[in-house]
Amino acid sequence: MMMDDDKDPAVEGQVDETPATDAAPETPETTTEATEAESTANDVILGVAEEAQSTAKVIRKEATKVEVALTEDVKEEGVEIEEEDQSGATGSAHDDFNWDMTNRSAASRYSADERAAMEKQYEDSMTNIAEAEIMSAKVSHIVDGDVILDLNYKSDGLLPLSEFRDQAELAVGDTVEVYVEQQEDEKGQLVLSRRKAKLLRAWDRIRDSYANGTVINGKVISKTKGGLIADCGGLETFLPGSQIDIKPIVDYDAYVGKTMEFKVVKINETIKNAVVSHKALIESDLAEQREAIIASLERGQVLEGIVKNITDFGAFLDLGGVDGLLYITDISWGRINHPSDVLELNQKVNVAVLDFDENKKRISLGLKQLMAHPWEVLDETITEGSEIEGKVVNIEDYGAFLEIQPGVEGLVHVSEVSWSNQPINAREYFTVGETKKAKVVTIDREDRKMSLSIKQLQNDPWDVIGQKYGVDSVHTGKVKNLTPYGVFVELGEGIGGMIHISDLSWTKRFGHPSEFTKVGDDIQVMVLEVDEENRKMSLGHKQLEENPWDTFESVFPEGSYHEATVLRKDDRGAIVQMPYGLEAYAPIKLMRKEDGTIADVDETLTVKVIEFDRDSKRLTVSHSRYVNDIRKEAKDQVYKERKEEQDNTRKVLKKTSASIERSTLGDLSAFEQLREQLSNTEGEEE
């Protein structure tokens, strides 16, 4: 059995203060030195023996609850002695054992240099651990949902198994990375974190990808506004929708749960956030293919492409790493409204290379060029004079284009729509998509041009115009168009004429024909003139009634007064309504009233006819002249009355003078007074 002196201080939890040698005095200093020497010797012994080292580590983990392990030689000798003591037998082993050897005496067998070397060897066998570092650890045990990790340190680490969810098949002996949070907590245990180690490693990989363009893996875990969220080694990153693929993506949900490769295109060191791109990988992979394809391109070369995008002006095709543009005009020989009328997304089509730019990486493609031109296979029976049927595909101001068959069109000029000289509005006459019959007027297969006519499908009505539409004949037509100078009336198919604005009414003046009629109304007219050579016809409406101006000259002579109502006026004059519906013109300065103001619209007042022109059908009136005439007439009446009074007075005086034979002084005085009175009266009249 082991003596008390043979006990390991590490087991007892205290240091033996016995002096290192019998010769040394037991002073505090020598006691401390002896204790240190003894502890060092024990540690050296444990370091030399491999089994003793393992036992010592277990003893430390079990908090000093196991026996002290001695060196291999001491342990074997002790066992033999104990067995001999128990058996009571004696032998050479018992005889040779040094009973005076203790821990102190065993340690004293090594020199100071040997002990220092052994101490260094032991320290080198232990791992140096610093806080806030990532270390490699070996899984030593998995017990009850916990994982015990060996870092080759004086104590093991303990982590919950839940931190290893990404390693479903974790087993004893596996090596994992952990983050050292604390070397010792308040319980003296090593504090580790698997999650922080993963995040730091993930961020290191992200920074490396951003700096060096390396590829990282990630799993798309959810969809968000404008893109996806990808888990890259435990760190969430943002994948914009525009960076998912080189083609537009509509359904983001299809990518949730997928594991993809990314390149980091943007990072934020402050918040540890990153933006990744899968499109960048695809583009980099396609770069070499693009260069190879462009280098081998030739004009006229036929390639197979996949429609990847359709726009209003054409379609983009993927030619196996490089994109080409197929313009809408190169899709079909015929006219199409939109590329989607012919193409679909992801459709495979053969196209011809029309042109390319190696510097700008632009390729122009053609689809219709792989087919024969429709003019080259046009039916030979279509010649001048042939009647055809076509669809209106385009309308211009000068006419409409009819598509005879895809790629073959003819023009119907506005002059070939109707036999009438009445202007034709092509946009009102034709409608895109409708079918029209026409006659081929000219055809040029080399220049691929064709002119058509609709009116030539019928006989020219002007050939018999004189038989039906003679001068002075009366007809009913339909108003087709209004212009500032007249009304166009259609009398029959291809036959029409114009009513000048002055021929609408005998008595009224119109600023615009719309004041008299509107498009679509029926109107009765009289043929005034027919010009067969120029295919023109003059019509009149007022001629249907007797000319009232023949009698107006006696009704409205110059100087006559009439009641009139103001219809409208402007800065220059006014139009007034006279009796019998006749309209007259009055200069604005002649519409001033007695109080000095100008007559207003709808005001009725008396006017004087100052001009009557039968030839030009013009009647001019004035209200001011009427006012002046009234004033003059009143003044003349006053003068006449005073003149009569003066004449009467003179007669009385003359009669009185004749009856007086002899005058007295008094009579002379009275007579003189009467004569002064008469003189005053004459002065007032003057």
XYZ file of C-alpha atoms in Angstrom:
686
model
C 0.000 0.000 0.000
C 1.030 3.613 -0.648
C 2.308 5.617 2.286
C 1.100 9.064 3.095
C 4.362 10.455 1.793
C 3.656 8.848 -1.608
C 0.385 10.661 -2.223
C 0.215 13.068 -5.169
C -0.385 16.654 -4.065
C -2.683 17.079 -7.093
C -4.990 14.412 -5.690
C -5.027 15.653 -2.150
C -5.709 19.191 -3.290
C -2.835 20.489 -1.114
C 0.921 20.856 -1.272
C 3.217 18.794 1.021
C 5.382 21.180 2.943
C 7.974 18.515 3.962
C 11.534 19.640 3.182
C 13.005 18.322 -0.103
C 16.028 16.722 1.735
C 16.744 15.647 5.328
C 19.749 17.939 5.452
C 17.833 21.092 4.621
C 16.392 23.070 7.517
C 12.645 23.426 7.569
C 12.270 27.129 6.846
C 9.337 28.658 4.933
C 11.550 29.328 1.947
C 12.981 25.824 1.824
C 9.535 24.375 2.392
C 8.163 26.272 -0.639
C 11.085 25.192 -2.781
C 10.665 21.596 -1.739
C 6.983 21.717 -2.497
C 7.612 23.166 -5.960
C 10.280 20.572 -6.657
C 7.994 17.800 -5.588
C 5.143 19.076 -7.772
C 7.477 19.450 -10.734
C 8.806 15.940 -10.268
C 5.325 14.509 -10.178
C 4.358 16.399 -13.331
C 7.483 15.184 -15.097
C 6.783 11.625 -14.131
C 3.241 11.918 -15.390
C 4.512 13.436 -18.669
C 6.994 10.595 -19.230
C 4.486 7.820 -18.806
C 1.796 7.805 -21.526
C -0.714 5.974 -19.409
C -0.049 8.266 -16.498
C -0.808 11.320 -18.686
C -4.195 9.920 -19.724
C -5.017 9.071 -16.122
C -4.031 12.550 -14.954
C -6.388 14.200 -17.457
C -9.263 12.024 -16.307
C -8.438 12.902 -12.715
C -8.624 16.630 -13.502
C -11.967 16.213 -15.283
C -13.421 14.258 -12.325
C -12.386 17.034 -9.949
C -9.742 15.167 -7.972
C -11.879 12.036 -7.175
C -9.455 9.293 -8.405
C -6.215 7.936 -7.086
C -2.832 9.473 -7.881
C -1.116 7.780 -10.796
C 2.556 7.107 -10.293
C 5.176 6.551 -12.914
C 5.262 3.119 -14.593
C 8.181 1.814 -12.556
C 6.938 3.015 -9.183
C 3.426 1.730 -9.841
C 4.681 -1.775 -10.787
C 6.938 -2.029 -7.733
C 4.165 -0.915 -5.426
C 1.841 -3.580 -6.800
C 4.428 -6.288 -6.312
C 5.075 -5.302 -2.723
C 1.396 -5.287 -1.971
C 0.921 -8.705 -3.486
C 3.855 -10.095 -1.565
C 2.597 -8.627 1.643
C -0.783 -10.183 1.075
C 0.603 -13.560 0.251
C 3.213 -13.466 2.942
C 5.820 -14.775 0.523
C 9.250 -13.313 -0.051
C 11.236 -12.959 -3.284
C 13.887 -11.028 -5.116
C 11.498 -8.258 -6.076
C 10.718 -7.629 -2.448
C 14.327 -7.720 -1.527
C 15.397 -5.331 -4.277
C 12.670 -2.704 -3.696
C 13.970 0.490 -2.144
C 11.630 1.126 0.721
C 13.238 4.488 1.418
C 12.191 5.895 -2.027
C 9.388 8.506 -1.905
C 7.983 11.060 -4.295
C 10.645 13.434 -3.246
C 13.464 10.940 -3.688
C 12.074 9.872 -7.125
C 11.924 13.461 -8.294
C 15.423 14.064 -7.039
C 16.696 11.536 -9.558
C 16.253 14.155 -12.420
C 18.494 17.123 -12.871
C 17.177 20.664 -13.285
C 17.787 20.576 -17.065
C 15.980 17.283 -17.424
C 13.026 18.570 -15.468
C 12.901 21.777 -17.571
C 12.953 19.737 -20.792
C 10.160 17.506 -19.535
C 8.095 20.501 -18.481
C 8.499 22.061 -21.920
C 7.533 18.791 -23.588
C 4.374 18.645 -21.509
C 3.460 22.255 -22.224
C 3.966 21.724 -25.961
C 1.547 18.797 -25.841
C -1.245 21.168 -24.714
C -3.106 23.469 -27.188
C -2.963 27.223 -26.655
C -6.479 28.621 -26.690
C -7.384 32.307 -26.960
C -10.806 33.858 -26.670
C -12.657 35.153 -29.783
C -10.907 32.620 -32.026
C -12.134 29.744 -34.145
C -10.612 26.388 -33.157
C -10.852 22.844 -34.500
C -12.316 20.345 -32.056
C -12.793 16.589 -32.142
C -16.065 14.983 -31.130
C -15.180 12.710 -28.227
C -18.659 11.778 -26.949
C -22.325 12.343 -27.814
C -24.432 11.863 -24.725
C -28.070 12.780 -24.026
C -28.356 15.542 -26.640
C -24.953 17.024 -25.785
C -21.719 16.880 -27.707
C -18.398 16.732 -25.836
C -15.567 18.312 -27.807
C -11.860 17.686 -27.304
C -9.690 20.711 -28.095
C -6.548 19.137 -26.572
C -6.967 21.544 -23.719
C -7.018 21.030 -19.989
C -10.819 20.826 -20.150
C -13.285 19.698 -22.837
C -16.062 21.766 -24.368
C -19.749 20.984 -24.185
C -22.332 22.053 -26.797
C -25.968 21.053 -27.358
C -26.537 18.721 -30.279
C -29.034 21.239 -31.691
C -26.131 23.440 -32.843
C -25.127 20.676 -35.273
C -28.388 20.513 -37.215
C -26.446 21.084 -40.432
C -24.494 17.858 -39.756
C -27.194 15.247 -39.536
C -24.682 12.367 -39.393
C -22.395 13.783 -36.709
C -20.348 10.967 -35.125
C -17.603 10.487 -32.575
C -14.244 11.290 -34.125
C -15.562 14.004 -36.463
C -13.731 17.316 -36.508
C -15.743 20.515 -36.246
C -14.971 24.208 -35.884
C -16.083 26.123 -32.786
C -15.765 29.684 -31.570
C -14.086 30.231 -28.180
C -16.176 32.658 -26.208
C -14.468 32.163 -22.813
C -11.575 30.050 -21.628
C -13.284 29.665 -18.269
C -16.669 30.755 -17.003
C -17.614 31.142 -13.366
C -17.634 27.338 -13.094
C -14.212 26.992 -14.686
C -15.658 25.481 -17.871
C -14.717 26.239 -21.480
C -17.468 28.245 -23.278
C -17.798 27.501 -27.005
C -20.211 28.405 -29.825
C -20.764 26.436 -32.987
C -23.186 29.047 -34.408
C -20.729 31.955 -34.158
C -18.028 29.871 -35.781
C -20.317 29.119 -38.717
C -21.295 32.784 -39.098
C -17.706 33.999 -38.998
C -16.584 31.367 -41.499
C -19.557 32.227 -43.713
C -18.684 35.915 -43.589
C -15.040 35.103 -44.413
C -16.202 33.140 -47.463
C -18.489 36.012 -48.487
C -15.678 38.549 -48.203
C -13.409 36.274 -50.191
C -16.062 35.881 -52.894
C -16.528 39.631 -53.088
C -12.778 40.321 -53.229
C -11.637 37.432 -55.437
C -14.803 36.404 -57.262
C -14.927 32.930 -55.708
C -18.154 30.923 -55.799
C -20.203 30.191 -52.681
C -23.173 27.897 -52.156
C -26.446 28.863 -50.589
C -29.993 27.647 -50.136
C -32.957 29.831 -51.025
C -35.102 29.912 -47.902
C -37.807 32.477 -48.654
C -39.191 35.045 -51.058
C -39.155 38.755 -50.308
C -40.039 41.979 -52.072
C -37.927 42.275 -55.179
C -36.076 38.980 -54.837
C -35.133 36.014 -52.632
C -33.375 35.338 -49.316
C -30.529 32.803 -49.515
C -28.798 31.090 -46.591
C -25.061 31.001 -47.333
C -23.399 28.975 -44.591
C -25.776 30.231 -41.919
C -25.697 33.866 -43.032
C -28.741 35.284 -44.813
C -28.053 37.168 -48.053
C -30.265 38.985 -50.552
C -30.659 37.699 -54.117
C -32.362 40.378 -56.290
C -34.875 39.171 -58.851
C -32.802 40.653 -61.650
C -29.790 38.588 -60.545
C -31.468 35.174 -60.506
C -31.032 34.397 -64.180
C -30.118 36.047 -67.459
C -33.766 35.823 -68.530
C -36.596 37.558 -66.680
C -38.056 35.515 -63.831
C -41.761 35.762 -63.046
C -42.311 32.923 -60.547
C -39.958 33.432 -57.584
C -41.639 30.662 -55.583
C -40.148 28.046 -57.923
C -36.683 28.812 -56.505
C -37.556 28.537 -52.804
C -35.812 25.480 -51.322
C -33.226 25.194 -54.102
C -29.479 25.134 -53.463
C -27.653 27.444 -55.857
C -24.217 28.854 -56.510
C -23.595 32.576 -56.123
C -21.094 35.340 -56.473
C -21.082 38.174 -53.954
C -21.634 41.505 -55.704
C -22.030 43.808 -52.689
C -21.255 43.674 -48.951
C -21.830 45.848 -45.916
C -19.158 45.341 -43.275
C -21.057 47.301 -40.649
C -24.199 45.175 -40.529
C -22.609 42.042 -42.023
C -24.999 41.997 -44.955
C -24.382 40.895 -48.549
C -26.031 40.898 -51.984
C -25.400 37.841 -54.152
C -25.931 37.020 -57.812
C -26.507 33.788 -59.687
C -26.768 35.657 -62.981
C -23.116 36.732 -62.705
C -22.056 33.074 -62.716
C -24.136 32.346 -65.794
C -22.774 35.391 -67.596
C -19.198 34.481 -66.783
C -19.811 30.933 -68.024
C -21.339 32.284 -71.207
C -18.577 34.822 -71.839
C -16.247 32.261 -73.392
C -19.079 30.722 -75.386
C -20.092 34.194 -76.574
C -16.589 34.980 -77.789
C -16.365 31.663 -79.607
C -19.753 32.110 -81.277
C -19.089 35.681 -82.388
C -15.686 34.701 -83.749
C -17.302 32.051 -85.937
C -20.223 34.156 -87.187
C -20.763 34.800 -90.890
C -23.441 36.800 -92.679
C -26.080 34.472 -94.018
C -25.236 31.761 -91.491
C -28.257 29.855 -90.183
C -28.423 29.335 -86.407
C -30.901 27.827 -84.002
C -32.100 30.111 -81.256
C -34.547 30.129 -78.379
C -36.927 33.046 -77.931
C -36.061 34.489 -74.518
C -37.870 37.837 -74.627
C -40.499 39.531 -76.805
C -40.873 43.304 -77.101
C -42.928 45.670 -79.252
C -40.075 46.148 -81.706
C -38.870 42.550 -81.966
C -37.663 39.463 -80.117
C -34.386 38.515 -78.396
C -33.050 35.039 -79.146
C -30.512 33.013 -77.163
C -28.046 31.563 -79.652
C -26.270 29.394 -77.090
C -24.505 31.965 -74.967
C -24.982 35.098 -77.031
C -28.144 37.080 -77.711
C -29.393 38.214 -81.086
C -32.163 40.644 -82.003
C -34.870 39.691 -84.465
C -36.615 42.910 -85.561
C -40.346 42.811 -86.185
C -39.775 43.750 -89.832
C -37.567 40.659 -90.277
C -40.004 38.189 -88.745
C -42.447 37.864 -91.643
C -42.795 39.090 -95.217
C -46.299 40.162 -94.296
C -47.268 42.902 -91.865
C -47.735 41.886 -88.224
C -48.957 44.018 -85.353
C -46.744 42.436 -82.697
C -43.983 39.788 -82.651
C -46.173 37.653 -80.381
C -48.473 37.102 -83.369
C -45.796 34.758 -84.756
C -43.406 33.894 -81.903
C -43.752 32.468 -78.385
C -41.420 32.467 -75.396
C -38.972 29.521 -75.282
C -39.810 28.653 -78.890
C -36.967 27.201 -80.964
C -36.561 28.812 -84.373
C -33.969 28.830 -87.123
C -32.761 32.298 -88.060
C -30.262 33.788 -90.474
C -27.447 36.122 -89.419
C -28.033 39.423 -91.205
C -25.296 41.498 -89.580
C -23.127 41.581 -86.446
C -20.768 43.894 -84.597
C -17.868 42.133 -82.867
C -17.042 45.161 -80.719
C -20.549 45.860 -79.479
C -21.529 42.172 -79.433
C -24.675 42.936 -81.449
C -26.195 40.400 -83.824
C -29.081 41.159 -86.183
C -31.182 38.153 -87.149
C -33.794 37.428 -89.785
C -36.551 34.833 -89.941
C -38.326 35.763 -93.161
C -35.015 35.588 -95.060
C -35.159 31.785 -94.770
C -38.353 31.784 -96.844
C -38.872 32.665 -100.496
C -40.110 36.194 -101.138
C -43.892 36.175 -101.781
C -43.434 38.291 -104.924
C -41.277 35.534 -106.387
C -44.067 32.979 -106.024
C -46.969 35.337 -106.783
C -49.666 33.799 -108.954
C -48.982 34.612 -112.617
C -52.704 35.092 -113.248
C -52.635 38.353 -111.306
C -52.129 40.944 -114.046
C -53.359 44.441 -114.904
C -57.132 44.460 -114.998
C -57.469 41.503 -112.610
C -59.935 41.782 -109.793
C -58.472 40.861 -106.411
C -59.513 40.881 -102.772
C -57.226 42.076 -100.006
C -57.112 43.001 -96.332
C -56.432 46.584 -95.268
C -53.115 46.447 -93.372
C -52.080 50.110 -93.350
C -53.752 53.482 -93.825
C -52.022 56.707 -94.795
C -53.306 60.168 -95.716
C -52.745 59.404 -99.396
C -54.464 56.002 -99.411
C -54.556 52.473 -98.027
C -52.477 49.321 -98.526
C -54.273 46.073 -99.266
C -52.481 42.782 -98.552
C -53.180 40.335 -101.381
C -51.185 37.625 -99.632
C -48.519 37.839 -96.892
C -45.735 40.013 -98.256
C -47.631 41.197 -101.364
C -49.417 44.545 -101.022
C -51.042 47.049 -103.321
C -51.873 50.730 -102.850
C -55.352 52.171 -103.289
C -54.815 55.899 -103.760
C -57.535 58.247 -102.467
C -58.149 59.323 -106.070
C -59.073 55.721 -106.921
C -61.709 55.349 -104.241
C -64.605 57.236 -105.875
C -65.450 58.766 -109.256
C -66.450 61.946 -107.494
C -64.000 64.825 -107.194
C -65.059 65.237 -103.617
C -62.022 64.869 -101.319
C -61.798 61.438 -99.685
C -60.469 61.008 -96.143
C -58.708 57.639 -96.262
C -58.785 57.203 -92.496
C -62.564 57.593 -92.487
C -63.190 55.436 -95.542
C -60.891 52.497 -94.677
C -60.592 50.406 -91.510
C -57.556 48.255 -90.684
C -58.438 44.577 -90.932
C -61.450 44.926 -93.239
C -61.547 43.220 -96.629
C -61.914 45.251 -99.824
C -62.266 44.299 -103.473
C -60.176 46.197 -106.009
C -58.951 46.135 -109.568
C -55.271 45.885 -110.465
C -54.309 49.059 -112.328
C -50.533 48.517 -112.585
C -48.196 45.746 -111.399
C -44.378 45.681 -111.396
C -42.968 42.351 -110.266
C -39.353 43.518 -110.411
C -39.912 46.556 -108.214
C -42.579 44.637 -106.274
C -45.197 47.359 -106.575
C -48.892 47.261 -107.353
C -51.522 49.995 -107.682
C -55.189 49.209 -107.147
C -58.511 50.938 -107.791
C -61.893 50.536 -106.165
C -63.825 52.972 -108.319
C -62.869 51.160 -111.543
C -64.926 48.184 -110.457
C -67.932 50.333 -111.526
C -68.780 52.310 -114.655
C -67.853 55.978 -114.667
C -71.107 57.841 -113.862
C -69.704 61.004 -115.439
C -70.105 59.354 -118.823
C -73.880 59.839 -118.536
C -73.895 62.870 -116.240
C -75.799 65.065 -118.652
C -78.688 62.644 -118.963
C -79.564 62.617 -115.285
C -78.080 65.766 -113.816
C -78.890 68.525 -116.274
C -78.628 72.225 -115.486
C -81.605 73.567 -113.451
C -82.607 70.016 -112.467
C -83.565 69.584 -108.815
C -82.232 66.689 -106.700
C -81.977 65.609 -103.101
C -78.503 64.756 -101.833
C -76.626 64.033 -98.628
C -74.184 66.440 -97.018
C -70.771 64.719 -97.074
C -68.400 67.488 -96.064
C -68.292 71.098 -94.877
C -65.632 73.657 -95.674
C -65.396 77.373 -94.820
C -66.451 78.229 -98.359
C -69.211 75.710 -99.052
C -71.027 72.383 -98.680
C -70.186 69.166 -100.575
C -73.280 67.191 -101.464
C -73.376 63.618 -102.800
C -76.172 63.084 -105.322
C -75.318 59.484 -106.196
C -72.512 56.928 -106.261
C -69.482 58.881 -107.451
C -71.545 61.987 -108.294
C -71.465 65.106 -106.187
C -71.105 68.845 -106.255
C -70.586 71.876 -104.074
C -72.954 74.553 -102.837
C -71.113 77.817 -102.352
C -71.831 79.506 -99.041
C -73.386 82.449 -100.895
C -75.880 80.110 -102.565
C -77.369 78.805 -99.327
C -79.844 81.644 -98.671
C -81.125 84.797 -100.375
C -81.547 86.758 -97.216
C -79.065 85.421 -94.618
C -75.308 85.690 -94.468
C -73.469 82.737 -92.827
C -69.989 82.852 -91.328
C -69.665 79.085 -91.842
C -71.878 76.473 -93.555
C -72.223 74.667 -90.211
C -74.637 77.459 -89.225
C -76.970 76.231 -91.965
C -76.517 72.421 -92.087
C -74.367 69.520 -90.818
C -72.718 66.400 -92.235
C -75.226 63.612 -92.885
C -78.249 65.871 -93.405
C -80.355 65.577 -96.524
C -80.552 68.758 -98.584
C -82.444 69.745 -101.733
C -80.338 71.382 -104.421
C -80.528 72.693 -107.968
C -77.840 71.970 -110.538
C -76.379 75.329 -111.563
C -73.442 74.216 -113.736
C -71.835 70.963 -114.959
C -68.175 70.771 -116.028
C -67.769 67.287 -117.524
C -64.159 67.852 -118.539
C -63.016 68.760 -115.012
C -65.690 66.539 -113.454
C -67.154 69.340 -111.378
C -70.711 70.339 -110.572
C -71.992 73.591 -109.023
C -75.130 73.366 -106.920
C -77.407 75.870 -105.262
C -79.997 75.788 -102.541
C -81.416 79.302 -102.506
C -82.262 78.992 -106.200
C -85.116 76.721 -105.217
C -86.958 79.881 -104.066
C -87.847 83.095 -105.940
C -85.308 85.851 -105.606
C -86.836 88.252 -103.048
C -84.384 91.030 -103.939
C -86.549 91.839 -106.938
C -89.190 93.176 -104.539
C -86.898 94.294 -101.702
C -85.896 97.372 -103.708
C -89.385 98.813 -103.340
C -89.756 97.677 -99.724
C -86.381 98.967 -98.493
C -85.587 102.073 -100.531
C -82.727 104.273 -99.432
C -83.848 106.692 -96.695
C -86.677 104.477 -95.449
C -87.042 103.668 -91.738
C -87.581 100.125 -90.347
C -87.602 98.284 -87.074
C -84.527 95.952 -86.718
C -83.143 93.538 -84.124
C -79.391 93.154 -83.517
C -78.420 89.503 -84.230
C -74.653 89.697 -83.700
C -71.914 92.257 -83.697
C -68.153 92.643 -83.606
C -65.636 95.477 -83.509
C -66.406 96.556 -87.065
C -70.177 96.291 -87.324
C -73.411 94.499 -86.565
C -75.849 92.226 -88.412
C -79.469 93.201 -87.847
C -82.683 91.367 -88.683
C -84.972 93.390 -90.946
C -88.604 92.637 -91.812
C -89.262 89.628 -94.110
C -86.209 87.836 -92.709
C -83.729 90.046 -94.510
C -80.398 90.650 -92.813
C -78.669 94.005 -93.111
C -75.271 95.321 -92.166
C -74.628 98.383 -89.972
C -71.140 99.841 -89.321
C -70.462 99.920 -85.592
C -70.146 103.721 -85.489
C -73.627 104.017 -86.969
C -75.159 101.942 -84.173
C -74.629 104.614 -81.526
C -77.825 105.519 -79.702
C -79.045 108.940 -78.570
C -77.435 108.520 -75.143
C -74.065 107.773 -76.767
C -73.980 103.978 -76.146
C -73.751 101.195 -78.770
C -76.780 98.989 -79.304
C -76.496 95.502 -77.784
C -77.347 92.074 -79.231
C -81.112 91.275 -79.215
C -81.911 94.969 -78.821
C -84.640 96.292 -81.169
C -84.388 99.803 -82.555
C -85.233 101.885 -85.641
C -82.700 102.083 -88.468
C -82.449 104.055 -91.670
C -81.579 102.393 -95.005
C -78.514 104.210 -96.294
C -77.527 101.768 -99.090
C -79.364 99.166 -101.173
C -77.261 97.105 -103.649
C -79.430 94.673 -105.566
C -76.578 93.102 -107.525
C -74.436 92.220 -104.530
C -77.511 91.632 -102.373
C -76.239 94.101 -99.813
C -78.336 96.283 -97.500
C -76.646 98.850 -95.229
C -78.531 100.597 -92.402
C -77.807 103.125 -89.663
C -79.441 103.953 -86.355
C -77.394 107.141 -85.877
C -78.713 108.579 -89.126
C -82.230 107.927 -87.945
C -81.527 109.753 -84.647
C -80.056 112.711 -86.548
C -83.059 112.828 -88.838
C -85.424 112.929 -85.876
C -83.467 115.760 -84.276
C -83.456 117.756 -87.498
C -87.157 117.217 -88.033
C -87.908 118.402 -84.519
C -85.793 121.505 -84.982
C -87.479 122.312 -88.281
C -90.887 122.004 -86.643
C -89.959 124.492 -83.894
C -88.644 126.953 -86.428
C -91.807 126.679 -88.485
C -94.021 127.344 -85.496
C -92.031 130.447 -84.470
C -92.101 131.718 -88.053
C -95.885 131.497 -88.151
C -96.145 133.348 -84.843
C -93.903 136.129 -86.150
C -95.931 136.520 -89.306
C -99.129 136.795 -87.302
C -97.636 139.525 -85.091
C -96.587 141.567 -88.061
C -100.048 141.343 -89.562
C -101.592 142.657 -86.315
C -99.167 145.577 -86.171
C -99.810 146.512 -89.757
C -103.553 146.483 -89.232
C -103.308 148.580 -86.074
C -101.123 151.238 -87.742
C -103.549 151.671 -90.583
C -106.471 152.346 -88.246
C -104.739 155.240 -86.411
C -105.152 158.569 -88.202
C -103.287 160.730 -85.776
C -100.947 159.753 -83.099
C -100.335 161.415 -79.792
C -97.169 161.406 -77.757
C -98.583 158.677 -75.669
C -99.512 156.723 -78.767
C -96.012 157.145 -80.143
C -94.585 155.840 -76.901
C -96.775 152.777 -77.035
C -95.937 152.231 -80.642
C -92.189 152.506 -79.908
C -92.518 149.911 -77.173
C -94.347 147.572 -79.506
C -91.661 148.001 -82.148
C -88.842 147.106 -79.670
C -90.742 144.022 -78.667
C -91.034 142.992 -82.290
C -87.279 143.539 -82.824
C -86.405 141.355 -79.829
C -88.593 138.576 -81.172
C -86.834 138.623 -84.545
C -83.401 138.506 -82.818
C -84.337 135.436 -80.837
C -85.529 133.663 -83.974
C -82.233 134.391 -85.736
